Amino acid sequence: MRNTDNARKQYYIEIIKALAKIKVIKRKDWSENKKTIERLDIELTKKCNLRCKHCSGEYGEQDKSSMPQEMFHRIIHWAAENNISSVTLSGGEIFCLSNISKYLEYARKNFMGRIDIISNATLIYPEHISILKSCVDEISISLDGYDKNSVDFIRGQGVFDKVIETIILLKNNKIDNISLSMVLTSNNKNHVTDFKELCNKFEVKPILRTLSVKGRALKFYDDLINDNEKGKEDNISKRINMLAMCNAGSQILSINASGKVTLCSAMEESNVILGDIDELDIIFHDVKRINTICVVDTVTPCNECDVRYFCSSMCHAVNTNIYNNNQLKEKRCEQYKNLLEKHVWGI
């Protein structure tokens, strides 16, 4: 009997370890003691000089507004007062702002944490080198391909050459903390090794990102995702996940150019608006409760499906896009339900 009890105990221990590993469960004291928000993503502008096919925000089209400097100053002071570890400045394209140096200088002067920027790198010129060296900790460059043809297909003619030129400019001026990102699509998913080799060649960090099917990406959906892969574009590497367990709302908050606060920058056009910058203190302390809501529990017929938690993405924004769009939701179900029922329940 004792051996049976020990075997059963070990079995449950292994289950608990497996669930903890994929973050389905966690120790109570972790959530109580863990600092809530560590990073702010700040959208400085909706202006953009490119019209990328995969853009979820349709940047550079109807809305070309930018965040007023006074609003930015308030956000930076709030971040400093609340011991936020880092801020990431993005757009649109932040170098569409003629006064971008003023934003960067103010942030560096009044915020002691890490300052990162996201850029398409096509508007970075020698005159920007000084401000980048003095004010920015890391430059994240969006490339979304692995060679000239793949990048120009997504981002436009000549973009690949210009980005490579910019990387060389930065490197020659001893700006080395650079990352290069690629959003995965049907066109480039089999070229991840080529992308990483390109990054190794220029000694930059490779980052792979998930396609968010909304905005311009929805318009170019057929160009980006093959028919047999529609419904699983967020998981194109064919892993099985459980629940939406990203850092949005637990470690990251996003503020758009008009001052609206969301869980992350990928959700700025969704209906998940937490408030505005006047409510940052309230949001800061209440966001964990919001983060625990799983979208598949709020939509039909998904809320009655016995594999819904395995079907949902690890990304809140992807879930919001998919489960609020009937066409995408149905494609998701076609791709995953039978497969998941077999793996989870042995059906």
Short mmCIF file of N, CA and C in Angstrom, two decimals, residues 8 11 48 61 66 106 174 188 193 204 248 265 294 299:
data_model
loop_
_atom_site.label_atom_id
_atom_site.label_comp_id
_atom_site.label_asym_id
_atom_site.label_seq_id
_atom_site.Cartn_x
_atom_site.Cartn_y
_atom_site.Cartn_z
N ARG A 8 1.55 7.26 -6.31
CA ARG A 8 0.49 8.23 -6.58
C ARG A 8 0.96 9.65 -6.24
N TYR A 11 3.29 10.84 -8.85
CA TYR A 11 2.53 11.15 -10.07
C TYR A 11 1.95 12.57 -10.00
N CYS A 48 3.93 57.13 -40.14
CA CYS A 48 4.90 56.15 -40.62
C CYS A 48 5.19 56.40 -42.09
N GLU A 61 -1.73 55.94 -42.29
CA GLU A 61 -2.89 56.15 -43.17
C GLU A 61 -3.82 57.21 -42.59
N SER A 66 0.26 62.42 -33.11
CA SER A 66 1.44 62.16 -32.30
C SER A 66 1.17 62.56 -30.86
N TYR A 106 14.58 64.34 -23.07
CA TYR A 106 13.77 64.52 -21.86
C TYR A 106 13.67 63.21 -21.09
N LYS A 174 29.90 52.47 -33.01
CA LYS A 174 29.95 51.76 -31.72
C LYS A 174 28.60 51.71 -31.00
N ASN A 188 7.97 33.23 -44.78
CA ASN A 188 9.32 33.23 -44.20
C ASN A 188 9.54 32.20 -43.10
N THR A 193 16.34 30.03 -40.01
CA THR A 193 17.80 29.86 -39.96
C THR A 193 18.51 30.92 -40.80
N VAL A 204 23.84 41.22 -34.50
CA VAL A 204 22.66 41.78 -33.85
C VAL A 204 21.82 40.62 -33.31
N ALA A 248 1.84 40.85 -20.91
CA ALA A 248 0.95 42.01 -21.02
C ALA A 248 0.07 42.11 -19.78
N SER A 265 0.93 47.08 -26.71
CA SER A 265 0.82 47.91 -27.92
C SER A 265 0.03 47.21 -29.02
N CYS A 294 -9.57 35.20 -19.47
CA CYS A 294 -9.20 34.52 -20.71
C CYS A 294 -10.33 34.68 -21.71
N VAL A 299 -16.61 34.20 -25.12
CA VAL A 299 -17.25 34.16 -26.44
C VAL A 299 -17.88 32.80 -26.68
#
